[in-house]
GROMACS .gro file of N, CA and C in nm:
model
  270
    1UNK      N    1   0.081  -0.120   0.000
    1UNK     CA    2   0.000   0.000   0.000
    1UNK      C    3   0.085   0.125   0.000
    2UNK      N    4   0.012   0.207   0.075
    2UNK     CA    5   0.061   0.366  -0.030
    2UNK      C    6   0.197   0.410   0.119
    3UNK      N    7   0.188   0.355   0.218
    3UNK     CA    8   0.254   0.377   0.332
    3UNK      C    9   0.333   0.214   0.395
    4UNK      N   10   0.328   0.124   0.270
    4UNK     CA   11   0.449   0.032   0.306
    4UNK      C   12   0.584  -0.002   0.307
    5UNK      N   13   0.621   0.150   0.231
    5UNK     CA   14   0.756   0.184   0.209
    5UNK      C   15   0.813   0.070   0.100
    6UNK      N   16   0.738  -0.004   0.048
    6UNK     CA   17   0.793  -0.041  -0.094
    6UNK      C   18   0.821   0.039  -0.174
    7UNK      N   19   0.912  -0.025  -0.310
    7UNK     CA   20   0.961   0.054  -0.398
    7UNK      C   21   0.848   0.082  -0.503
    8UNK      N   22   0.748   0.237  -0.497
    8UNK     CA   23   0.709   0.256  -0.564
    8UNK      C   24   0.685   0.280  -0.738
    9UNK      N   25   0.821   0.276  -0.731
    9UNK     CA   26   0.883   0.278  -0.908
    9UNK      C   27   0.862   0.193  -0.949
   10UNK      N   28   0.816   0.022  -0.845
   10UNK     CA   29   0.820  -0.057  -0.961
   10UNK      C   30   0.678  -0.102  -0.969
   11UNK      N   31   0.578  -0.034  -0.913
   11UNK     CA   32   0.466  -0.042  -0.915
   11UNK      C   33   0.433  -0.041  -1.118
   12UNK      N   34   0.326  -0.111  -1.119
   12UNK     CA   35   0.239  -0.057  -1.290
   12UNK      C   36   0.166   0.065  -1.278
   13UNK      N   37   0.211   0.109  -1.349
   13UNK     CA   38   0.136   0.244  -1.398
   13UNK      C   39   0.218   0.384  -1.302
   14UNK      N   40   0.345   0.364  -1.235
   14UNK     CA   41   0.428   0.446  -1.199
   14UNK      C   42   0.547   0.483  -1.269
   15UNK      N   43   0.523   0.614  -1.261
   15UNK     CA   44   0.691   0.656  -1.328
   15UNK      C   45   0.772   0.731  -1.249
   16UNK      N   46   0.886   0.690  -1.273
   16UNK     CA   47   0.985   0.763  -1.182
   16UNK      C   48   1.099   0.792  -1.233
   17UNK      N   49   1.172   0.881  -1.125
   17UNK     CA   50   1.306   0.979  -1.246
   17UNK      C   51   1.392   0.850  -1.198
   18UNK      N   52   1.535   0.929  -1.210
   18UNK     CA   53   1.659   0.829  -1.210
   18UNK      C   54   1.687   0.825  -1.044
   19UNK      N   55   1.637   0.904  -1.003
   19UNK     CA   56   1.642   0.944  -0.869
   19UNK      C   57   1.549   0.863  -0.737
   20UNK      N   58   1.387   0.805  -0.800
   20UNK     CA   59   1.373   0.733  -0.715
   20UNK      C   60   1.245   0.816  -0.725
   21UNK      N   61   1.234   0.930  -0.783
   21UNK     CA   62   1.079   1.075  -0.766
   21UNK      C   63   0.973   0.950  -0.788
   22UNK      N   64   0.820   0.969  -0.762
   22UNK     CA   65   0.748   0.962  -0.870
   22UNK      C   66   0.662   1.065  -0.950
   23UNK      N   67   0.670   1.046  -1.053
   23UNK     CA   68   0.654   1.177  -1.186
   23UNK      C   69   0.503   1.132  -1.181
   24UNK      N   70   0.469   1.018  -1.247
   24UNK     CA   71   0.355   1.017  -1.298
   24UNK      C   72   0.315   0.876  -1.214
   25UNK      N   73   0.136   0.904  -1.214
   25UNK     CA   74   0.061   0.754  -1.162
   25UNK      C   75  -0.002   0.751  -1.311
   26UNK      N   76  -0.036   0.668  -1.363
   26UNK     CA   77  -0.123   0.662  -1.529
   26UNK      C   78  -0.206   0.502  -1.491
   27UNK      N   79  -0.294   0.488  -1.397
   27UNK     CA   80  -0.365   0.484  -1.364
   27UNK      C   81  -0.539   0.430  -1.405
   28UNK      N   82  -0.540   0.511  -1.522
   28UNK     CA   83  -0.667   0.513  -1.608
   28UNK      C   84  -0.711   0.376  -1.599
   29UNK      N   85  -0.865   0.387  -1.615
   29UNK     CA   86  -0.972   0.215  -1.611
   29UNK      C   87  -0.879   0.117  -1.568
   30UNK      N   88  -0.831   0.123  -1.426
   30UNK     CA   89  -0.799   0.050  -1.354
   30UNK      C   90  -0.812  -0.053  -1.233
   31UNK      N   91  -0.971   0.011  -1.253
   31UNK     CA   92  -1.066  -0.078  -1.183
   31UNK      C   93  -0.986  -0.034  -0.978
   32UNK      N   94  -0.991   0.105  -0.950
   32UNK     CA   95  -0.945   0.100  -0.829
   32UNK      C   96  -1.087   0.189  -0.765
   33UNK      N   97  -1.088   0.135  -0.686
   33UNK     CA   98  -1.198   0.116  -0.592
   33UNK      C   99  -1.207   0.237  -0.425
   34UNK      N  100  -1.237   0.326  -0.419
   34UNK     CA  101  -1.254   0.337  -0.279
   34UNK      C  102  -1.170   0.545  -0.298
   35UNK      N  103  -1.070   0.558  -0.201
   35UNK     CA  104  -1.028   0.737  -0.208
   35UNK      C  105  -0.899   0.743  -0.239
   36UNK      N  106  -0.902   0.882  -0.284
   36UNK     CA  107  -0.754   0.936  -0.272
   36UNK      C  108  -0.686   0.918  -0.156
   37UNK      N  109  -0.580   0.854  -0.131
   37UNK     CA  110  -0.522   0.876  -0.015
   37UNK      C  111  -0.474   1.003   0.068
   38UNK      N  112  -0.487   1.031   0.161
   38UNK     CA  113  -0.366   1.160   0.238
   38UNK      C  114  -0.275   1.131   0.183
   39UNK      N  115  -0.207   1.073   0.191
   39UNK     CA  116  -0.034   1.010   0.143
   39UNK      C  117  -0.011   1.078   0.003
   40UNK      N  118  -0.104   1.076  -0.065
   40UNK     CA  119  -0.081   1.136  -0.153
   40UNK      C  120   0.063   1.251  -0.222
   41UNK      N  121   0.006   1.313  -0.079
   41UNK     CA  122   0.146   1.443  -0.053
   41UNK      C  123   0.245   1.437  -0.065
   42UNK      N  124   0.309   1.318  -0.044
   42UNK     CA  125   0.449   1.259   0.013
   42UNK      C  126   0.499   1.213  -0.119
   43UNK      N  127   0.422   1.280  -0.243
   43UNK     CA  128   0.494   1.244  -0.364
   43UNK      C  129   0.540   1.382  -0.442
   44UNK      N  130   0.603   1.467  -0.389
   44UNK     CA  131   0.668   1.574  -0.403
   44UNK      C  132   0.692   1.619  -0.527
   45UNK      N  133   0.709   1.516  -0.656
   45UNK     CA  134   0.783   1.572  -0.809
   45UNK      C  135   0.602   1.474  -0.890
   46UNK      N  136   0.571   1.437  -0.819
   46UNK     CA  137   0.484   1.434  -0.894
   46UNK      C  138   0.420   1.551  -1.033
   47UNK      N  139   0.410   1.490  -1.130
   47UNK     CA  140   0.376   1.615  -1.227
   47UNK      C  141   0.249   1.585  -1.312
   48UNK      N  142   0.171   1.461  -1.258
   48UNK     CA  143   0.088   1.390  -1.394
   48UNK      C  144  -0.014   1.314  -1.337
   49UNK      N  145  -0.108   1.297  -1.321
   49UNK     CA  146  -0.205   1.242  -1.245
   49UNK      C  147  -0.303   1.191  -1.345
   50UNK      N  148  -0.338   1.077  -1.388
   50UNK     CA  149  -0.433   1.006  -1.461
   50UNK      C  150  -0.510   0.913  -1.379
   51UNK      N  151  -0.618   0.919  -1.331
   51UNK     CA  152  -0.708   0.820  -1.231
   51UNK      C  153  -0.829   0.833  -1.287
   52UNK      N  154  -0.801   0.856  -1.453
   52UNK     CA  155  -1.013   0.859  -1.472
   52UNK      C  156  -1.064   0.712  -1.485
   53UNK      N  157  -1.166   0.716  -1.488
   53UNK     CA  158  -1.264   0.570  -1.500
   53UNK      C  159  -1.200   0.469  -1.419
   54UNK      N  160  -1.251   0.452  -1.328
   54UNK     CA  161  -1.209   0.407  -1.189
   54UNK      C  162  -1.362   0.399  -1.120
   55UNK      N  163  -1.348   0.431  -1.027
   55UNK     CA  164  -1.488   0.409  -0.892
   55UNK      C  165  -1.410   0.497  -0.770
   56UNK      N  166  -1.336   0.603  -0.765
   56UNK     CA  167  -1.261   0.659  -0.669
   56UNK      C  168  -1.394   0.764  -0.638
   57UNK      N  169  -1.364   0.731  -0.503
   57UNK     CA  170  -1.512   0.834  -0.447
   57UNK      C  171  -1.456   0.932  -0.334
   58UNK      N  172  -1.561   1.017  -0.299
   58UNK     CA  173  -1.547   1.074  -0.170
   58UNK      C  174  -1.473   1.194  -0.239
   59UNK      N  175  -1.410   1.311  -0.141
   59UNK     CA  176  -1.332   1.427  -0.234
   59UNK      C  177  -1.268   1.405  -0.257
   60UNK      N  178  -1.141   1.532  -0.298
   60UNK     CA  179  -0.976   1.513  -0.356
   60UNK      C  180  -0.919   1.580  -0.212
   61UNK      N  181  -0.835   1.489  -0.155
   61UNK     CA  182  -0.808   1.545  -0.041
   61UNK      C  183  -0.707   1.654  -0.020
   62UNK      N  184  -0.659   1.741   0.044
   62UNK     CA  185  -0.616   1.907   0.070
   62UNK      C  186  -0.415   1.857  -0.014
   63UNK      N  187  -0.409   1.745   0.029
   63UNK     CA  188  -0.278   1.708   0.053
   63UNK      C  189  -0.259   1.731  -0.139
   64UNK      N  190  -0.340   1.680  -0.198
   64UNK     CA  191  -0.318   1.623  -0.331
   64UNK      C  192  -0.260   1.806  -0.379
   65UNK      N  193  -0.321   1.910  -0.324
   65UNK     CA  194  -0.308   2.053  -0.357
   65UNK      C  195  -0.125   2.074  -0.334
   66UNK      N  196  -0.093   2.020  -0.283
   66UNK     CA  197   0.023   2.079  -0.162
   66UNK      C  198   0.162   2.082  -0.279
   67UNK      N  199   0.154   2.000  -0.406
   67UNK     CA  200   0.256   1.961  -0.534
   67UNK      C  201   0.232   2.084  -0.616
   68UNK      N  202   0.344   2.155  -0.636
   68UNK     CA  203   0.355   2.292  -0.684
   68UNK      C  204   0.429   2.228  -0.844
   69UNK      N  205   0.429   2.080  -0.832
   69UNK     CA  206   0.481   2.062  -0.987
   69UNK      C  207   0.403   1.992  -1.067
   70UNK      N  208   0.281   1.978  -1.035
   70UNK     CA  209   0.158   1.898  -1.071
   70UNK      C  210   0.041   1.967  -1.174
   71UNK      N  211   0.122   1.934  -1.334
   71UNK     CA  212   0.057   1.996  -1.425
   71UNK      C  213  -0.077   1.908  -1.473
   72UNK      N  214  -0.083   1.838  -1.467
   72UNK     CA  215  -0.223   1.739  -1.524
   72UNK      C  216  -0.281   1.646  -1.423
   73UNK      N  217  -0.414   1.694  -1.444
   73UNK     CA  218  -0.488   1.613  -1.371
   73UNK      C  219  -0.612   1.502  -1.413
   74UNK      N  220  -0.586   1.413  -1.430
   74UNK     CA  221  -0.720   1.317  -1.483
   74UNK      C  222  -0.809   1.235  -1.401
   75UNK      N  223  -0.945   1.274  -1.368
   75UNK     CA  224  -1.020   1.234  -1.268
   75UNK      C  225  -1.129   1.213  -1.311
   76UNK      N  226  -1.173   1.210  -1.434
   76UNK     CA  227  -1.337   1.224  -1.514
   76UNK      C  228  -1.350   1.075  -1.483
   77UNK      N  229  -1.497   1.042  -1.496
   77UNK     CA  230  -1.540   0.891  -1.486
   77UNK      C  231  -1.529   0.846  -1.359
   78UNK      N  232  -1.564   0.891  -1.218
   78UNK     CA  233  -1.549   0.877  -1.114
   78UNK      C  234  -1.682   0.912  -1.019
   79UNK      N  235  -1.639   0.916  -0.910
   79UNK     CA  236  -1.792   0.960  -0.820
   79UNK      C  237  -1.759   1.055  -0.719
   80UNK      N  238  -1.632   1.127  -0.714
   80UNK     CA  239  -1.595   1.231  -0.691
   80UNK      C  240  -1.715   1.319  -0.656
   81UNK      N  241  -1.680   1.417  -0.524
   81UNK     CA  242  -1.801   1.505  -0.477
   81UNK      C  243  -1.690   1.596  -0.424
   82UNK      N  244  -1.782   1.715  -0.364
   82UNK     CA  245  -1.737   1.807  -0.287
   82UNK      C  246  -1.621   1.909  -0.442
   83UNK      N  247  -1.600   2.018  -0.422
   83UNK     CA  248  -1.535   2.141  -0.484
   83UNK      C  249  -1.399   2.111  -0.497
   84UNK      N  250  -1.363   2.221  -0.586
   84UNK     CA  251  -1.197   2.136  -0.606
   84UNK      C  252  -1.105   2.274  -0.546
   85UNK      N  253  -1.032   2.244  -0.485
   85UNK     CA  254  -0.958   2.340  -0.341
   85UNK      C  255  -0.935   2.489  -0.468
   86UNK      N  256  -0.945   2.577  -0.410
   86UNK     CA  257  -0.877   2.740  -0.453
   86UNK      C  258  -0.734   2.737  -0.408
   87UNK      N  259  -0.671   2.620  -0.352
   87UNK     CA  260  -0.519   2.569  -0.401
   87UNK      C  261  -0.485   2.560  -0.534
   88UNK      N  262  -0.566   2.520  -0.617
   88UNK     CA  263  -0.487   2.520  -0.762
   88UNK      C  264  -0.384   2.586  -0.805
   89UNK      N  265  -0.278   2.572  -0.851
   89UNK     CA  266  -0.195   2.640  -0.906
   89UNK      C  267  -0.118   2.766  -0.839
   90UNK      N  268  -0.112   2.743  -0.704
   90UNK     CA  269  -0.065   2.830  -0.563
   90UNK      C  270   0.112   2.803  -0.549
   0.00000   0.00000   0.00000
């Protein structure tokens, strides 16, 4: 899981620099089930976010705002509620 301190790079659908970052989750109709994690945050170079068509519910939590290098976001096809933070692009 997202806090087992495995090597996330070698996850499917993760990308990562030479360094160990992760850049991108790509994600898409992946059949994942349930929320965004808090943990989220703790992915610092993140730049790419693809999670549409899925079943991810509930909001986008504050943490996901907190990546000042996080140009794309893909979330359509979901059950997503609640407003999307006036963090954007801060």
């Amino acid at each position: 899981g997202w806090l087992s301190g495995s090597n996330y790079c070698i996850w499917s659908g993760v990308i990562c620099d030479a360094f160990g970052n992760v850049l991108q989750f790509s994600l898409e109709d992946n059949n994942m089930i349930g929320t965004i994690p808090h943990e989220i945050g703790i992915f610092d170079k993140l730049s790419h976010v693809s999670m549409d068509i899925n079943q991810i519910t509930s909001t986008i939590p504050e943490e996901f705002y907190l990546n000042h290098d996080l140009k794309e976001v893909y979330l359509f096809e979901n059950s997503l509620s609640g407003t999307i933070s006036n963090r954007v692009g801060e």
